[in-house]
CSV table of C-alpha atoms in Angstrom, one decimal:
chain,number,residue,atom,x,y,z
A,1,MET,CA,121.6,-256.8,213.8
A,2,THR,CA,118.9,-259.7,213.6
A,3,PRO,CA,116.1,-259.6,211.5
A,4,ALA,CA,113.9,-259.9,214.0
A,5,ARG,CA,115.3,-257.4,216.8
A,6,THR,CA,114.9,-254.5,213.3
A,7,ALA,CA,111.6,-255.6,213.4
A,8,LEU,CA,111.3,-255.1,217.8
A,9,GLU,CA,113.2,-252.2,217.5
A,10,ARG,CA,110.6,-250.7,215.0
A,11,LEU,CA,107.7,-252.2,216.9
A,12,LEU,CA,109.3,-250.0,220.1
A,13,ARG,CA,110.1,-247.4,218.6
A,14,ARG,CA,105.7,-247.1,217.4
A,15,ALA,CA,104.9,-248.0,221.6
A,16,GLU,CA,106.3,-245.1,222.5
A,17,ALA,CA,105.6,-242.5,219.6
A,18,ALA,CA,101.8,-243.9,220.3
A,19,HIS,CA,102.8,-243.5,224.0
A,20,ARG,CA,103.9,-239.8,223.7
A,21,ARG,CA,100.9,-239.2,221.9
A,22,GLY,CA,99.0,-240.6,224.4
A,23,GLY,CA,97.4,-243.5,222.8
A,24,ASP,CA,95.9,-246.3,224.8
A,25,ARG,CA,95.2,-248.8,221.9
A,26,PRO,CA,97.7,-251.4,221.9
A,27,VAL,CA,100.1,-251.5,219.2
A,28,ARG,CA,100.3,-254.3,216.8
A,29,MET,CA,103.1,-255.3,213.7
A,30,LYS,CA,101.3,-257.4,211.4
A,31,MET,CA,103.5,-259.8,210.1
A,32,THR,CA,103.0,-258.7,206.1
A,33,GLU,CA,105.4,-257.4,203.6
A,34,ALA,CA,104.4,-253.7,204.1
A,35,SER,CA,104.5,-254.0,207.6
A,36,CYS,CA,107.7,-256.4,208.3
A,37,PRO,CA,109.1,-257.1,205.3
A,38,GLU,CA,112.4,-258.6,207.6
A,39,TYR,CA,110.1,-261.6,208.4
A,40,THR,CA,108.3,-262.1,205.2
A,41,SER,CA,111.1,-262.3,202.8
A,42,LEU,CA,113.3,-264.5,205.1
A,43,PRO,CA,115.3,-267.0,202.4
A,44,THR,CA,115.1,-270.0,204.8
A,45,LEU,CA,114.0,-272.4,206.9
A,46,GLU,CA,116.2,-272.5,209.1
A,47,ASP,CA,115.8,-267.9,209.1
A,48,LEU,CA,111.9,-268.6,209.4
A,49,GLU,CA,113.0,-270.8,212.7
A,50,SER,CA,115.3,-267.9,214.7
A,51,PHE,CA,113.0,-265.6,213.9
A,52,GLU,CA,110.7,-267.5,215.9
A,53,ALA,CA,112.2,-268.5,218.0
A,54,GLN,CA,113.5,-264.8,219.7
A,55,VAL,CA,110.1,-263.6,219.3
A,56,ARG,CA,109.6,-266.1,221.5
A,57,LEU,CA,111.7,-265.3,224.1
A,58,ALA,CA,110.4,-261.7,224.0
A,59,GLU,CA,107.6,-264.0,224.1
A,60,ARG,CA,108.2,-265.2,227.5
A,61,GLU,CA,109.9,-262.1,229.0
A,62,GLY,CA,106.1,-261.1,228.7
A,63,ALA,CA,107.1,-258.0,226.6
A,64,ILE,CA,104.6,-258.7,223.8
A,65,VAL,CA,101.7,-260.6,222.5
A,66,VAL,CA,101.9,-262.8,219.8
A,67,ASP,CA,99.1,-264.1,217.6
A,68,ARG,CA,99.5,-267.3,215.1
A,69,ASP,CA,98.1,-269.1,212.4
A,70,ARG,CA,97.4,-272.4,214.2
A,71,LEU,CA,95.8,-273.1,210.6
A,72,ARG,CA,98.5,-273.1,209.1
A,73,GLY,CA,101.7,-275.7,209.1
A,74,ASP,CA,103.1,-276.8,212.5
A,75,GLY,CA,101.2,-273.8,213.7
A,76,GLU,CA,104.3,-271.0,214.7
A,77,ARG,CA,103.6,-269.2,211.8
A,78,LEU,CA,103.4,-265.4,212.5
A,79,LYS,CA,100.3,-263.4,212.0
A,80,SER,CA,100.7,-260.4,214.5
A,81,ILE,CA,102.5,-258.9,217.5
A,82,GLU,CA,101.9,-256.8,219.7
A,83,VAL,CA,103.6,-254.8,222.3
A,84,ARG,CA,102.4,-255.7,225.6
A,85,ASP,CA,105.0,-253.6,228.1
A,86,ILE,CA,107.0,-251.2,226.4
A,87,ALA,CA,109.4,-251.3,229.2
A,88,ARG,CA,110.2,-254.7,229.6
A,89,LEU,CA,110.6,-254.6,225.7
A,90,ALA,CA,113.1,-252.3,225.9
A,91,SER,CA,114.4,-254.1,228.3
A,92,HIS,CA,114.4,-257.4,226.2
A,93,LEU,CA,116.5,-255.7,223.9
A,94,GLY,CA,118.4,-254.0,225.9
A,95,ILE,CA,117.4,-250.4,224.6
A,96,VAL,CA,117.2,-247.8,227.4
A,97,PRO,CA,113.3,-246.4,227.4
A,98,HIS,CA,112.8,-243.3,225.7
A,99,GLY,CA,111.2,-241.6,228.2
A,100,ASP,CA,114.7,-242.1,230.9
A,101,GLN,CA,116.5,-241.3,227.9
A,102,VAL,CA,115.3,-237.7,227.8
A,103,ALA,CA,114.8,-238.1,231.6
A,104,ALA,CA,118.2,-238.1,232.3
A,105,ALA,CA,119.7,-235.7,229.4
A,106,GLU,CA,117.2,-233.1,231.9
A,107,LYS,CA,118.9,-234.1,234.3
A,108,CYS,CA,122.0,-233.5,233.5
A,109,LEU,CA,122.1,-230.8,231.3
A,110,ALA,CA,120.1,-228.2,233.4
A,111,PRO,CA,122.5,-226.4,235.1
A,112,SER,CA,123.8,-225.3,231.9
A,113,ILE,CA,120.5,-224.0,230.3
A,114,SER,CA,120.7,-220.8,232.2
A,115,ARG,CA,124.6,-220.0,230.2
A,116,PHE,CA,122.9,-222.3,226.9
A,117,ASP,CA,119.0,-221.7,226.3
A,118,VAL,CA,119.3,-223.5,223.2
A,119,ILE,CA,119.4,-225.8,225.7
A,120,GLY,CA,116.1,-226.2,226.2
A,121,ARG,CA,115.0,-226.5,222.8
A,122,LEU,CA,117.5,-229.4,222.2
A,123,LEU,CA,115.7,-230.8,225.0
A,124,GLN,CA,112.0,-229.9,223.7
A,125,ALA,CA,112.6,-231.3,220.7
A,126,TRP,CA,114.4,-234.6,222.3
A,127,ARG,CA,111.0,-234.9,224.1
A,128,GLU,CA,109.0,-235.1,221.3
A,129,ASN,CA,110.8,-238.4,219.7
A,130,ARG,CA,112.5,-234.6,217.4
A,131,LYS,CA,116.5,-235.6,216.5
A,132,VAL,CA,119.2,-232.5,216.3
A,133,ARG,CA,122.0,-233.0,214.4
A,134,GLY,CA,120.6,-236.7,213.0
A,135,ARG,CA,120.8,-238.0,216.6
A,136,GLY,CA,118.2,-237.9,220.0
A,137,PRO,CA,119.0,-238.8,223.3
A,138,GLU,CA,121.7,-241.0,223.0
A,139,ALA,CA,122.9,-237.6,222.2
A,140,LEU,CA,123.5,-236.6,225.9
A,141,ASP,CA,127.4,-237.5,226.2
A,142,ASP,CA,128.6,-235.8,223.8
A,143,VAL,CA,126.2,-232.3,224.3
A,144,ALA,CA,127.4,-232.6,228.3
A,145,ASP,CA,131.2,-233.4,226.6
A,146,ALA,CA,130.5,-230.4,223.6
A,147,VAL,CA,129.9,-228.1,227.3
A,148,ARG,CA,132.9,-229.3,229.0
A,149,VAL,CA,134.9,-228.1,226.2
A,150,ILE,CA,133.4,-224.2,225.7
A,151,GLU,CA,132.8,-224.0,230.0
A,152,ALA,CA,136.9,-224.1,229.8
A,153,GLN,CA,137.3,-221.0,228.1
A,154,VAL,CA,139.7,-218.4,229.3
A,155,PRO,CA,139.0,-215.7,228.3
A,156,GLY,CA,140.7,-213.6,226.8
A,157,GLU,CA,143.1,-216.6,225.4
A,158,GLU,CA,143.2,-219.0,222.3
A,159,ARG,CA,143.4,-222.4,222.8
A,160,ILE,CA,145.1,-225.0,220.5
A,161,LEU,CA,142.9,-227.5,219.6
A,162,ARG,CA,144.4,-230.6,219.2
A,163,GLN,CA,146.3,-229.5,222.8
A,164,GLU,CA,142.8,-228.7,224.9
A,165,SER,CA,140.9,-232.4,223.6
A,166,THR,CA,143.7,-234.7,224.8
A,167,ARG,CA,144.2,-232.6,228.0
A,168,LEU,CA,140.8,-232.9,228.7
A,169,PHE,CA,139.1,-235.7,227.7
A,170,GLY,CA,143.1,-237.6,226.8
A,171,ASP,CA,142.4,-237.9,223.3
A,172,SER,CA,143.6,-235.6,220.9
A,173,LYS,CA,140.9,-235.8,218.3
A,174,ARG,CA,137.8,-235.8,220.9
A,175,ILE,CA,136.5,-232.0,220.5
A,176,GLU,CA,136.9,-232.6,217.0
A,177,ARG,CA,133.9,-235.0,216.5
A,178,LEU,CA,132.2,-233.0,219.3
A,179,THR,CA,132.1,-230.4,216.6
A,180,PRO,CA,128.4,-230.2,215.6
A,181,TRP,CA,127.0,-230.0,219.3
A,182,LEU,CA,129.9,-227.3,219.8
A,183,GLU,CA,128.0,-225.3,216.9
A,184,VAL,CA,124.4,-226.0,218.4
A,185,LEU,CA,126.0,-224.3,222.0
A,186,ALA,CA,128.2,-221.6,220.8
A,187,LEU,CA,126.2,-219.7,217.9
A,188,GLY,CA,122.6,-221.0,219.7
A,189,GLU,CA,121.1,-222.6,216.5
A,190,VAL,CA,119.4,-226.2,216.6
A,191,SER,CA,119.6,-226.6,213.1
A,192,PRO,CA,123.8,-225.7,211.0
A,193,THR,CA,124.6,-222.5,210.3
A,194,GLY,CA,126.9,-222.5,207.6
A,195,LEU,CA,129.9,-222.2,208.8
A,196,SER,CA,133.2,-224.0,209.0
A,197,ARG,CA,134.4,-226.4,211.0
A,198,ASP,CA,137.4,-224.1,211.5
A,199,ASP,CA,135.2,-221.1,212.3
A,200,ILE,CA,132.7,-223.5,214.3
A,201,TRP,CA,136.0,-223.7,216.5
A,202,ALA,CA,137.6,-220.5,216.2
A,203,ALA,CA,133.5,-218.9,218.1
A,204,CYS,CA,135.0,-221.5,220.6
A,205,GLY,CA,137.9,-219.6,221.3
A,206,LEU,CA,139.6,-222.7,219.5
A,207,ARG,CA,142.1,-223.0,216.7
A,208,ARG,CA,143.8,-225.6,215.1
A,209,GLU,CA,147.4,-223.7,214.9
A,210,PRO,CA,147.7,-220.5,217.0
A,211,GLN,CA,146.8,-217.4,215.3
A,212,PRO,CA,148.2,-213.7,215.1
A,213,MET,CA,145.9,-211.1,214.6
A,214,LEU,CA,146.7,-208.4,211.7
A,215,VAL,CA,146.4,-205.8,211.1
A,216,ALA,CA,147.5,-203.0,208.9
A,217,GLY,CA,147.1,-199.0,208.0
A,218,GLU,CA,147.7,-196.2,210.5
A,219,GLY,CA,147.9,-196.3,213.9
A,220,GLU,CA,149.6,-197.9,216.8
A,221,LEU,CA,149.1,-200.9,219.2
A,222,ILE,CA,149.7,-200.9,222.8
A,223,LEU,CA,150.8,-203.8,224.1
A,224,ALA,CA,151.7,-205.2,227.7
A,225,THR,CA,155.5,-203.8,227.0
A,226,GLN,CA,155.6,-202.0,224.9
A,227,GLY,CA,153.8,-199.8,222.4
A,228,VAL,CA,154.0,-200.8,218.1
A,229,ARG,CA,153.7,-198.9,215.6
A,230,LEU,CA,151.9,-201.1,212.9
A,231,ALA,CA,154.1,-201.9,209.9
A,232,ARG,CA,153.4,-202.1,206.2
A,233,PRO,CA,152.2,-204.4,204.8
A,234,TYR,CA,150.9,-205.0,208.1
A,235,LEU,CA,151.6,-206.6,211.8
A,236,GLY,CA,150.6,-209.6,213.0
A,237,VAL,CA,150.3,-209.6,216.9
A,238,ALA,CA,148.5,-212.1,219.5
A,239,ALA,CA,145.2,-210.4,220.1
A,240,ARG,CA,145.4,-211.1,224.0
A,241,ALA,CA,148.8,-208.9,224.4
A,242,ILE,CA,146.3,-205.5,222.6
A,243,GLU,CA,145.3,-204.1,225.6
A,244,GLY,CA,144.7,-200.5,223.8
A,245,PHE,CA,144.8,-198.6,220.3
A,246,THR,CA,145.9,-194.9,218.8
A,247,THR,CA,145.3,-193.6,215.5
A,248,THR,CA,143.8,-190.7,213.4
A,249,ALA,CA,142.1,-193.1,211.4
A,250,PRO,CA,138.6,-192.0,209.3
A,251,CYS,CA,137.9,-195.9,208.7
A,252,LEU,CA,138.6,-199.0,209.7
A,253,VAL,CA,137.9,-202.6,208.3
A,254,SER,CA,137.5,-205.6,209.3
A,255,ILE,CA,137.8,-208.4,206.9
A,256,GLU,CA,136.5,-212.0,206.6
A,257,ASN,CA,139.0,-213.6,204.4
A,258,LEU,CA,142.5,-213.9,204.2
A,259,THR,CA,143.1,-214.1,200.6
A,260,SER,CA,140.9,-210.5,200.8
A,261,PHE,CA,143.0,-209.0,203.2
A,262,HIS,CA,146.1,-209.2,201.6
A,263,GLN,CA,144.8,-207.8,198.1
A,264,ALA,CA,143.3,-204.7,200.7
A,265,THR,CA,146.5,-204.6,202.0
A,266,GLN,CA,148.4,-203.6,199.0
A,267,ALA,CA,145.5,-202.0,197.0
A,268,TRP,CA,145.3,-199.4,199.9
A,269,ALA,CA,148.2,-199.8,201.5
A,270,ASP,CA,149.0,-195.7,201.2
A,271,LEU,CA,144.8,-194.2,202.3
A,272,PRO,CA,144.5,-193.6,205.7
A,273,LEU,CA,142.6,-197.0,206.6
A,274,VAL,CA,142.9,-199.4,209.2
A,275,LEU,CA,142.3,-203.2,208.1
A,276,VAL,CA,142.0,-206.3,210.6
A,277,TYR,CA,141.5,-209.5,209.7
A,278,SER,CA,139.3,-211.3,211.1
A,279,GLY,CA,140.3,-215.2,210.5
A,280,GLY,CA,136.6,-216.0,209.2
A,281,MET,CA,134.5,-216.3,212.3
A,282,PRO,CA,136.2,-213.9,215.0
A,283,SER,CA,136.8,-215.9,218.4
A,284,PRO,CA,136.7,-214.5,221.6
A,285,ALA,CA,140.4,-213.5,222.3
A,286,TRP,CA,139.7,-211.4,218.6
A,287,ARG,CA,137.2,-210.1,220.0
A,288,ARG,CA,138.8,-208.1,223.2
A,289,ALA,CA,141.0,-207.2,221.2
A,290,TYR,CA,138.6,-205.8,218.2
A,291,ARG,CA,136.8,-203.7,221.0
A,292,CYS,CA,140.0,-202.3,222.4
A,293,LEU,CA,140.7,-201.0,218.6
A,294,LEU,CA,137.2,-199.5,217.9
A,295,ALA,CA,138.1,-197.6,221.3
A,296,GLY,CA,140.9,-196.4,220.0
A,297,LEU,CA,139.2,-194.4,217.2
A,298,PRO,CA,138.1,-191.5,216.5
A,299,ALA,CA,135.0,-190.4,217.2
A,300,GLN,CA,133.6,-190.1,214.1
A,301,ALA,CA,135.0,-192.8,212.3
A,302,SER,CA,133.1,-195.1,210.2
A,303,ILE,CA,133.3,-198.8,210.6
A,304,TYR,CA,133.0,-201.3,207.9
A,305,HIS,CA,132.4,-205.3,207.1
A,306,TRP,CA,133.3,-206.9,204.2
A,307,GLY,CA,133.1,-210.7,203.9
A,308,ASP,CA,131.3,-213.3,201.9
A,309,ILE,CA,127.7,-212.7,201.0
A,310,ASP,CA,126.6,-216.0,202.5
A,311,GLU,CA,124.9,-217.8,205.2
A,312,GLY,CA,128.3,-217.9,206.9
A,313,GLY,CA,129.7,-214.8,206.0
A,314,LEU,CA,126.3,-212.9,207.2
A,315,ARG,CA,126.4,-214.8,210.4
A,316,ILE,CA,130.2,-212.8,210.8
A,317,ALA,CA,129.3,-210.3,209.9
A,318,ALA,CA,126.2,-209.9,212.6
A,319,VAL,CA,128.7,-210.7,215.5
A,320,ILE,CA,131.3,-208.4,214.4
A,321,ALA,CA,127.9,-205.6,214.0
A,322,ALA,CA,127.6,-207.3,218.0
A,323,GLU,CA,130.9,-206.6,218.9
A,324,THR,CA,130.5,-203.2,217.6
A,325,ALA,CA,127.6,-201.8,218.8
A,326,ALA,CA,129.0,-203.2,222.5
A,327,THR,CA,131.3,-199.8,222.1
A,328,GLY,CA,128.6,-197.8,221.0
A,329,ARG,CA,129.8,-198.0,217.6
A,330,SER,CA,127.5,-199.4,214.2
A,331,LEU,CA,129.1,-201.4,211.8
A,332,LEU,CA,128.4,-200.1,207.8
A,333,PRO,CA,128.1,-203.0,205.3
A,334,TRP,CA,131.2,-202.8,202.3
A,335,ALA,CA,130.9,-205.1,199.0
A,336,MET,CA,128.0,-206.9,201.5
A,337,SER,CA,124.9,-206.1,199.7
A,338,PRO,CA,124.7,-208.2,195.8
A,339,GLN,CA,123.2,-204.5,194.4
A,340,ASP,CA,126.9,-203.5,195.4
A,341,LEU,CA,128.8,-206.0,193.3
A,342,PRO,CA,128.6,-205.2,189.1
A,343,PRO,CA,126.3,-207.1,186.9
A,344,SER,CA,128.7,-209.2,185.7
A,345,LEU,CA,129.5,-210.3,188.9
A,346,ARG,CA,126.2,-211.3,189.9
A,347,ALA,CA,125.3,-213.3,187.0
A,348,GLY,CA,125.7,-216.9,186.8
A,349,ARG,CA,126.1,-216.9,190.3
A,350,PRO,CA,124.4,-219.8,192.7
A,351,ARG,CA,121.3,-219.4,194.1
A,352,ALA,CA,120.7,-219.2,197.5
A,353,GLU,CA,118.2,-222.0,198.9
A,354,PRO,CA,115.5,-220.3,200.7
A,355,GLY,CA,116.1,-222.0,204.1
A,356,VAL,CA,119.3,-220.5,203.7
A,357,LEU,CA,118.2,-217.6,202.0
A,358,SER,CA,116.2,-216.6,205.1
A,359,ARG,CA,119.2,-216.7,207.7
A,360,MET,CA,120.6,-214.6,205.6
A,361,LYS,CA,118.5,-212.1,206.0
A,362,ALA,CA,118.0,-212.9,209.2
A,363,ASN,CA,121.6,-212.0,210.0
A,364,ALA,CA,121.7,-209.0,208.0
A,365,ILE,CA,119.3,-207.6,209.5
A,366,LYS,CA,121.0,-208.5,213.4
A,367,ALA,CA,123.9,-206.5,212.0
A,368,GLY,CA,121.8,-203.4,211.3
A,369,TRP,CA,121.9,-203.8,207.9
A,370,PRO,CA,117.9,-203.6,206.3
A,371,GLU,CA,119.1,-202.1,203.0
A,372,VAL,CA,120.7,-206.1,202.7
A,373,ALA,CA,118.3,-208.2,203.7
A,374,GLU,CA,116.3,-206.4,201.1
A,375,SER,CA,118.9,-206.4,198.1
A,376,LEU,CA,119.5,-210.4,199.7
A,377,GLY,CA,115.7,-211.4,199.2
A,378,GLN,CA,115.4,-209.5,195.6
A,379,PHE,CA,118.5,-211.2,194.1
A,380,GLN,CA,119.0,-214.1,196.4
A,381,ILE,CA,122.8,-215.0,195.1
A,382,LEU,CA,125.6,-216.5,196.7
A,383,PHE,CA,129.2,-214.7,196.3
A,384,GLU,CA,132.5,-214.9,198.2
A,385,GLN,CA,134.6,-211.7,198.1
A,386,GLU,CA,137.4,-213.1,196.6
A,387,GLY,CA,135.3,-213.1,193.9
A,388,LEU,CA,135.5,-208.9,194.3
A,389,ALA,CA,139.2,-207.7,194.0
A,390,PRO,CA,139.8,-204.4,196.0
A,391,ASP,CA,139.9,-200.8,193.8
A,392,PRO,CA,142.7,-198.8,194.4
A,393,GLY,CA,140.0,-195.6,193.7
A,394,LYS,CA,137.4,-197.3,195.8
A,395,PRO,CA,138.3,-197.8,198.8
A,396,PRO,CA,135.5,-197.1,201.7
A,397,GLN,CA,135.0,-194.0,203.3
A,398,PRO,CA,133.8,-192.1,206.2
A,399,VAL,CA,130.4,-191.2,206.3
A,400,GLY,CA,130.0,-187.7,204.6
A,401,GLY,CA,133.4,-188.4,202.8
């Protein structure tokens, strides 16, 4: 990009911003070091002449008005540039005006607002010239493709990431490049959620490779063609194959991370518990199968979740809590409150930034855990669940047990 183009693009952005604010005064750029260093720092006469020639072209097209210093040199030295016509300046630069970009985005995305209410907030940010995930309305194609990815989801099925990307776009890595917009749409947040890329894909029903649902404990899974007793240390089946569950176990515990799940299956192997690995952020297929597990529990069974004490972990807990609530039950936290950790494990842990802490507390409230939110506010720490080994002598207990 040439210095002249850089300066003219900045002038265009300023003029568009003034127009959005309702200003009626012409937008002018003085050719000083503070206002236009691209001009004042040109190193050679040839560079200066090139800059001035490009300005003259925009002037001839009626896009700008130029004030020149007629008393110096050849009289071509620039004193200021003023926008005469925003549309002509944008056309001269080959740029679609911001207002036209927003209008195109509104037209394209309007049919999707009923499903993704976050799109309304996204469009409002763009109208106000605020970027979302570092992008403005020029990101329309990416957002539209992210909508297409989510709408292509088949209920109860998990899709393989690169296979689905090739099927939808003829590009095996296209979906991966859409991850920020998948996060916006699937989680309903214009700001980053603290989830990993894998967790964001899982929320959209996408996996890098097929991932079975891991279940341990006492009970029988009801599959499409047969019933299968749970095995030790655990049983893995496709989530979509689970149609029901029967058990007499008084507790079910979902566990966010694989290492902790394996440790728990060993530490609590002989106890009447059902343990299920969530795979980080549970996919739609996992959530459907999880509801099948809940339906097979005794009426008075207690249901727990154990995950990371961080932004992603609390968001995952809130999602599982919503699934639990949909079956008329409540989800309890297991080692999800800093207060539950031994003081030696709390010591020296990283502190949550204010914005992150606020979102953690909000998700604890969504999960129905106000006491966890209070503890988060008191200790303000981050803690990964792998730092706490499950104690064989202190397993999750039925409420009142």
